[in-house]
Coordinates of C-alpha atoms in Angstrom, one line a residue:
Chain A
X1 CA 84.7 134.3 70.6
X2 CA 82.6 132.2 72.8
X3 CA 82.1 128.8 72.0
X4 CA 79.0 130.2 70.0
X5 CA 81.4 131.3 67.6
X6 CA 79.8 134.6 66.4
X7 CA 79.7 134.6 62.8
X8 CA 79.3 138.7 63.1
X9 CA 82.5 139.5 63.7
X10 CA 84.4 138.6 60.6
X11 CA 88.0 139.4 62.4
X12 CA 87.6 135.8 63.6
X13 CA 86.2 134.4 60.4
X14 CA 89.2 132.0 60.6
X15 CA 87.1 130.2 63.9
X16 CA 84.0 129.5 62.0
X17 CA 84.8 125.8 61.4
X18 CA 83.6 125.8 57.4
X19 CA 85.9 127.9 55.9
X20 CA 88.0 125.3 56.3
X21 CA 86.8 122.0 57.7
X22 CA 88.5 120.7 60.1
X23 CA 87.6 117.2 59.7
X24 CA 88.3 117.4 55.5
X25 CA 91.9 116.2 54.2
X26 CA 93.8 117.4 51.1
X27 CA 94.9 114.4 49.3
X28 CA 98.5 115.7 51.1
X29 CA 97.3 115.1 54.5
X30 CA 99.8 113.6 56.5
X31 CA 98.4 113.9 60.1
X32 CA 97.3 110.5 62.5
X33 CA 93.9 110.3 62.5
X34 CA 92.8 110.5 65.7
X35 CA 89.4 112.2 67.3
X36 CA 90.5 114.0 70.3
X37 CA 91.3 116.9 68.4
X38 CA 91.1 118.7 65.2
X39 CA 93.0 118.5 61.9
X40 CA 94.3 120.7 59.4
X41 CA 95.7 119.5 56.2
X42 CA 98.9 121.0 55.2
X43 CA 98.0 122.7 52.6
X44 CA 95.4 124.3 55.0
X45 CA 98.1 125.4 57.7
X46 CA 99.7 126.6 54.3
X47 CA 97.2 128.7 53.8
X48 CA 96.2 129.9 57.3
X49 CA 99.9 130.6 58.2
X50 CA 99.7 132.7 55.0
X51 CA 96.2 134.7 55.7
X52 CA 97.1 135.4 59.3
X53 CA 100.6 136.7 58.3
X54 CA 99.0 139.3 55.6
X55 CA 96.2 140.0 57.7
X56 CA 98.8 141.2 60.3
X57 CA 100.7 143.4 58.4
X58 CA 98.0 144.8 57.2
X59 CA 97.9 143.7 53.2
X60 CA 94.6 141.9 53.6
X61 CA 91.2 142.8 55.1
X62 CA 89.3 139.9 56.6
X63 CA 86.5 141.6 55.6
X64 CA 87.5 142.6 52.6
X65 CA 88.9 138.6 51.9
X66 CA 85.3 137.3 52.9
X67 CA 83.8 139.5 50.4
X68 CA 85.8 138.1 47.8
X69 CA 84.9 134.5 49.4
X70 CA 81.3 135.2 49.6
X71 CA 80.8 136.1 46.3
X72 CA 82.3 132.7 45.1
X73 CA 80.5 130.8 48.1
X74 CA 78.1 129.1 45.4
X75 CA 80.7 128.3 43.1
X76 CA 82.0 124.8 44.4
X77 CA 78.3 124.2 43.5
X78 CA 76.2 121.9 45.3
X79 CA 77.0 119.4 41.9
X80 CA 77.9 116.6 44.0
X81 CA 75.0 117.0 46.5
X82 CA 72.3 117.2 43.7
X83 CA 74.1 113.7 42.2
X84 CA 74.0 112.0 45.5
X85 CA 69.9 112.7 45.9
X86 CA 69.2 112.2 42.1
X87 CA 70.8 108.6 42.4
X88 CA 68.6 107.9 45.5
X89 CA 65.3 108.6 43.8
X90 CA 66.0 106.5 41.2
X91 CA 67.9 103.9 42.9
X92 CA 66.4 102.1 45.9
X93 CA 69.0 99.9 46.8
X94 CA 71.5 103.3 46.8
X95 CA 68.9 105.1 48.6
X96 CA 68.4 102.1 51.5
X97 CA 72.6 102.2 52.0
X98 CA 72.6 105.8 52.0
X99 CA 70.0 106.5 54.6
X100 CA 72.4 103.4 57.0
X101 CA 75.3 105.1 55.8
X102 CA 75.9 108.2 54.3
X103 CA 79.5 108.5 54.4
X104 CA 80.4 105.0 53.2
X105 CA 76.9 104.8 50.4
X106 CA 78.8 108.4 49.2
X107 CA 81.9 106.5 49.2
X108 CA 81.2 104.0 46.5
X109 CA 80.1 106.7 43.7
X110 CA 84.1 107.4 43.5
X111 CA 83.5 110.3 41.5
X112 CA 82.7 112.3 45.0
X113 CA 85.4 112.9 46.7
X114 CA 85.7 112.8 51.1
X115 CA 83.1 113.5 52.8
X116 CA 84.3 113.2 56.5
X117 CA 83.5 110.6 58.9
X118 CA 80.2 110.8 59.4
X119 CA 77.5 112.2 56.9
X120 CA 74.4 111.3 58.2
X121 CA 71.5 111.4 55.1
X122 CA 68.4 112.7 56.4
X123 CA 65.2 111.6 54.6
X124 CA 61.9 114.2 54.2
X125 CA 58.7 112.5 53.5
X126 CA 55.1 113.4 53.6
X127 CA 55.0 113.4 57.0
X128 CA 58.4 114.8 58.3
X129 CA 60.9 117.7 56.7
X130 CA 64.4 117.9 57.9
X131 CA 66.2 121.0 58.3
X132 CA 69.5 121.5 59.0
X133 CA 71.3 123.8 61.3
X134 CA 74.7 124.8 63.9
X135 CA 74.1 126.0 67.0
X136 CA 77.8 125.6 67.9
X137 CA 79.5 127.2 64.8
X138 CA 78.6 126.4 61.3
X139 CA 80.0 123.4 60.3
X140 CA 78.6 122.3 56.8
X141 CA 79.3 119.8 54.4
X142 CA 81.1 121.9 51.8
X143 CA 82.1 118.6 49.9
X144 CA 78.6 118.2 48.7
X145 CA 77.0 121.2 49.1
X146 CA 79.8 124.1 48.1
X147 CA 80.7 126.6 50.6
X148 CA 78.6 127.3 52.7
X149 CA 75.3 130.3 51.9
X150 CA 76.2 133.7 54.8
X151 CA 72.8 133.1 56.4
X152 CA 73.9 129.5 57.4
X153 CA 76.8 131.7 59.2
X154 CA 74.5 134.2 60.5
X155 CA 73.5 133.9 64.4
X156 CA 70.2 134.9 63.4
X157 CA 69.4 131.5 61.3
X158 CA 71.4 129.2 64.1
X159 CA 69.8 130.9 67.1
X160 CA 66.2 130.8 65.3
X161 CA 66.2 127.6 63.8
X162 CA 65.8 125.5 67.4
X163 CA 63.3 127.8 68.5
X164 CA 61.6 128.5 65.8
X165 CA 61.8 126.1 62.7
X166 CA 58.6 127.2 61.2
X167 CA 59.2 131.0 61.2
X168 CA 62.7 130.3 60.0
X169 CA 61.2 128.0 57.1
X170 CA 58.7 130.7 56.3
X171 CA 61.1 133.3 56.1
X172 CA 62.6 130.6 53.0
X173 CA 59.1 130.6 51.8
X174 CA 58.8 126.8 52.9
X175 CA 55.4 126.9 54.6
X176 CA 54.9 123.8 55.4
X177 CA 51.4 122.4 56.8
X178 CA 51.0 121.9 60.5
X179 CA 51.0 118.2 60.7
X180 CA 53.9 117.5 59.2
X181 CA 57.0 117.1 61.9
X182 CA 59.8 119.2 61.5
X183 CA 63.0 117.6 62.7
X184 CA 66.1 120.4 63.1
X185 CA 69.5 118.2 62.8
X186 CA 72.2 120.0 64.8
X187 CA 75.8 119.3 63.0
X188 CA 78.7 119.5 64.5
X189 CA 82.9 118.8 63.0
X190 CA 82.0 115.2 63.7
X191 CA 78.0 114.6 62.5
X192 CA 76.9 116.4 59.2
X193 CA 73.7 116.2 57.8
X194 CA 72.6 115.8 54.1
X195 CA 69.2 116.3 53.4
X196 CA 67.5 114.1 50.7
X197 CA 64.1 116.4 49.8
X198 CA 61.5 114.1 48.2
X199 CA 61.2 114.0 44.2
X200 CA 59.6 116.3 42.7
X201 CA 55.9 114.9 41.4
X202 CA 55.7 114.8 37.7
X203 CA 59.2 113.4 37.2
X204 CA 58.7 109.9 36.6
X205 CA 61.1 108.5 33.9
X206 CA 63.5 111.1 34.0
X207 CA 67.3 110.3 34.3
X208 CA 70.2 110.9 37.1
X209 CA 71.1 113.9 35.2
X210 CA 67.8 115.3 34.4
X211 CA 66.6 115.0 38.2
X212 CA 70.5 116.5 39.5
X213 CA 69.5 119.6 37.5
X214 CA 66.5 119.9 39.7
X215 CA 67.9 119.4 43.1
X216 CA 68.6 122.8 45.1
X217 CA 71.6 123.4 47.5
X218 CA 68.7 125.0 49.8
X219 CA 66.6 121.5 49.5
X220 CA 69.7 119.7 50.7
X221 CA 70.0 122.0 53.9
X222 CA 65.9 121.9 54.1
X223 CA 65.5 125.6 53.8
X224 CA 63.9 124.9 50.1
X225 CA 62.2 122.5 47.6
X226 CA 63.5 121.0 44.5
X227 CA 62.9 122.6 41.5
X228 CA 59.7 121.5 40.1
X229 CA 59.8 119.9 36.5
X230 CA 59.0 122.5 34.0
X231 CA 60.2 125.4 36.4
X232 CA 62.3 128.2 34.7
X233 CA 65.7 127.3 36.3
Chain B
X1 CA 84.0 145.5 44.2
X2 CA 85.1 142.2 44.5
X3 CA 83.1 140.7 41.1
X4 CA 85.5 143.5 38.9
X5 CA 88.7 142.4 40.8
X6 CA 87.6 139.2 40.2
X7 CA 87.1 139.9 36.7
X8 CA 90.7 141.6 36.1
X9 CA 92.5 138.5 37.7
X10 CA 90.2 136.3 35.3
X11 CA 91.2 138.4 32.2
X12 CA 95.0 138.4 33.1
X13 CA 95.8 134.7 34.1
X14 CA 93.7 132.6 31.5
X15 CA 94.3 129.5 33.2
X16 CA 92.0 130.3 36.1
X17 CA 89.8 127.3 36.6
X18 CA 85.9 128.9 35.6
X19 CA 82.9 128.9 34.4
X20 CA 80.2 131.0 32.5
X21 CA 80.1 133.4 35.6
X22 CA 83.8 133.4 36.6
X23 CA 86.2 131.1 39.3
X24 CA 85.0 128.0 40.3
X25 CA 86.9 126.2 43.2
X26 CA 87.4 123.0 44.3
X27 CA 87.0 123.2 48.2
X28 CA 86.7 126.0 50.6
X29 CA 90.7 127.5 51.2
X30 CA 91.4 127.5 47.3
X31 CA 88.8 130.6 47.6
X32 CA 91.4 131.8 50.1
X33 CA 94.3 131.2 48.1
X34 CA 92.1 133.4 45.4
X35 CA 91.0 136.1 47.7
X36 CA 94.3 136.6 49.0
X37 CA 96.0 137.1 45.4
X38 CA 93.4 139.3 44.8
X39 CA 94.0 141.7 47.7
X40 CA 98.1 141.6 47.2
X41 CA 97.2 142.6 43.6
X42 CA 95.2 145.7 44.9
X43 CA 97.6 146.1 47.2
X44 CA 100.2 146.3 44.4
X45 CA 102.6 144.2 45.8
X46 CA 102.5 142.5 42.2
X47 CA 101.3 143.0 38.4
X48 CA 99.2 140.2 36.6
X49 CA 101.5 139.8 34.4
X50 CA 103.9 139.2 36.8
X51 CA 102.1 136.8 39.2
X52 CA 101.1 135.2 35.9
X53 CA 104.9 134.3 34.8
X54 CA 105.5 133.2 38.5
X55 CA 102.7 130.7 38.4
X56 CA 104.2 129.3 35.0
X57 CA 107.1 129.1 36.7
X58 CA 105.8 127.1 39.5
X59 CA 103.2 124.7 37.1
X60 CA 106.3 123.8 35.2
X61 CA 108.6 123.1 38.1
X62 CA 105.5 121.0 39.5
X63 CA 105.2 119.1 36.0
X64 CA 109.4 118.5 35.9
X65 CA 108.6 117.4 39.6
X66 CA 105.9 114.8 38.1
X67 CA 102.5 116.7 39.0
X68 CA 99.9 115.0 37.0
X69 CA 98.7 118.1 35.7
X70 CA 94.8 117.5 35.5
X71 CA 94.1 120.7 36.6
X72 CA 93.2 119.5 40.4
X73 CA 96.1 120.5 41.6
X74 CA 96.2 124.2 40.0
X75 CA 95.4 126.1 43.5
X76 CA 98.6 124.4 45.5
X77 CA 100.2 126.3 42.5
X78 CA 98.9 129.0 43.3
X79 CA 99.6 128.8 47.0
X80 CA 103.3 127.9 46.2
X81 CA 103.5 131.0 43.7
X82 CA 101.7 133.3 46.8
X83 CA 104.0 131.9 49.6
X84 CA 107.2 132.7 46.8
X85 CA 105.7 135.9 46.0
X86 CA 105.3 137.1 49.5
X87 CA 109.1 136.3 50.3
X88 CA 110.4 137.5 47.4
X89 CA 108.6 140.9 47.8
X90 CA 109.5 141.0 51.8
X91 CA 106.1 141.0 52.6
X92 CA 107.1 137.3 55.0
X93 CA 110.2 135.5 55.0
X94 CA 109.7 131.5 54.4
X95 CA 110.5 131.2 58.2
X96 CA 108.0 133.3 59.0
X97 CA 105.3 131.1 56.9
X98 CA 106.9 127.9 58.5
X99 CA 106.4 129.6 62.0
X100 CA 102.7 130.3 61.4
X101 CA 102.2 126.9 59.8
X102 CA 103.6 125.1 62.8
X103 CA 101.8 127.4 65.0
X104 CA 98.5 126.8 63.4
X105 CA 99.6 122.8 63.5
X106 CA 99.6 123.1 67.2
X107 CA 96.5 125.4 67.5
X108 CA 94.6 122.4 65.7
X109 CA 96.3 119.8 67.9
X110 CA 95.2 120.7 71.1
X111 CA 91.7 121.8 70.0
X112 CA 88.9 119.1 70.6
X113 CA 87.2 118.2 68.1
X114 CA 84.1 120.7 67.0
X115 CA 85.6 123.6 68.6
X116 CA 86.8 126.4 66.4
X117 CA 90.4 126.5 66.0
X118 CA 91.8 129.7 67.1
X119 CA 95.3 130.8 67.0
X120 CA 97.0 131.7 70.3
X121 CA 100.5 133.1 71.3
X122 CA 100.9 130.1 73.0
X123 CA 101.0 128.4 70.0
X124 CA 104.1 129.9 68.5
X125 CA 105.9 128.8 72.0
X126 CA 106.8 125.3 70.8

């Protein structure tokens, strides 16, 4: 496992940062926190200490375990996301202090809970879409967007998505038209990237809750829209 | 496969935190913690009815213990009744899981920040 982390080969899923972040803390974290290196909760050595052990002796298949995990991935549910972007299209002053700060604008809901040190809110407008991608492993930011979909994993998607944003985004059904800048945000364990899609046209006067229903885990990566109002969900 | 294990465990230990379509978790390793019961089940190292008395067991010596019980901390039950299980079966004695937790400790200490953490027989040296 290069520093490429190959998401392939699922003996090493344990290296892919996502699965479990290594800048997130249980609410039993007890470690300094420093940024030299990384940190693991204790319930997450807990529970590393407990996968390696059966996957040693045999009682449990990595791949067989990420099967399990996979078919769950959507199931934290990108709720807190699709809150965060509904607030900023219907509140300006949110919007301003989340695009200066995502972490700390995030923060102030209560309701969400960490999102690491440094969320960075990217905006799409008429003139630029954001996409978001890992070259270096996959790290993601599961607090607000669930765990992360197995393309994002893939090598195909992190490989393809510097060179080639517009095929990638095609391949998503996002064809976007050629004058509008496409900006690929590379995350790493320190920098993730939120993005916040524009509001669906069409949607004036709706509420929080009415617009959250619309936003997309895939709109908040960049690899999709928002629903559209009206849409069959 | 996984959806009709899923659905057993679901069926046999009520409590399990869902919704319309099944699970629902609360951050990335509880999926573990789920996964990993499922495969010990298939594994038949225990019964649902079993595992499903030893988490009681552990939710109500968490509640004597003062957990708040709001249902956020229902997967380090689970985790707790996993780790028990394991030892009581033989599968991995509770110095085992302490030697793998303090080896994982010291993979994460000494890997910079953005790198993957892997686990290395060094790391079982101190």
């Amino acid at each position: 496992m290069g520093p490429g982390c190959a998401a392939a080969d699922t003996r090493q899923a344990w290296a892919i940062a996502p699965i479990f972040d290594v800048m997130s803390h249980d609410h039993d974290h007890h470690h300094r926190h420093d940024h030299d290196h990384s940190e693991l909760s204790e319930t997450e050595l807990r529970v590393r200490a407990l996968e390696t052990i059966l996957t040693e002796k045999g009682y449990v298949e990595p791949a067989a375990l990420d099967a399990i995990i996979q078919a769950y991935e959507t199931k934290i549910g990108p709720h807190n996301g699709a809150r965060v972007v509904a607030k900023a299209w219907t509140d300006p002053a949110f919007r301003k202090a989340l695009l200066e700060d995502g972490s700390k604008a995030i923060g102030t809901l209560g309701h969400v809970s960490r999102v690491g040190d440094h969320l960075v809110v990217v905006e799409n407008t008429p003139a630029r879409h954001n996409m978001v991608v890992c070259t270096l492993c996959s790290c993601y930011p599961w607090e607000m967007l669930g765990l992360p979909p197995v393309w994002y994993k893939a090598a195909p998607y992190r490989s393809r998505a510097v060179k080639d944003p517009r095929g990638v985004l095609a391949d998503f059904d996002v064809n976007l038209p050629k004058d509008i800048e496409i900006r690929v945000w590379d995350s790493t364990a320190e920098t993730r990237f939120l993005v916040l899609p524009m509001r669906p046209a069409g949607t004036e006067g709706w509420s929080e809750e009415q617009l959250a229903e619309l936003v997309t885990r895939d709109s908040m990566i960049g690899t999709g829209f928002p629903k559209s109002p009206g849409a069959p969900s | 496969m996984s959806g009709t294990a899923a659905a057993a465990a679901t069926a046999a230990i009520p409590s399990i935190p869902r919704d319309d379509d099944g699970p629902v978790f609360r951050a990335p390793w509880e999926a573990h913690a789920f996964a990993m019961a499922l495969s010990l089940h298939e594994r038949g190292v225990f019964t649902w009815p079993e595992w499903a008395a030893s988490l009681a067991d552990e939710i109500k010596r968490a509640q004597a213990a003062g957990d708040p019980d709001t249902g956020e901390t229902y997967y380090l039950h689970w985790l707790a009744t996993l780790e028990g299980l394991v030892a009581r079966k033989g599968v991995a004695s509770t110095e085992t899981l302490h030697r793998y937790r303090d080896a994982w400790d010291h993979a994460a200490d000494r890997t910079p920040h953005g790198k993957p953490i892997e686990l290395k027989p060094e790391d079982f040296a101190g």
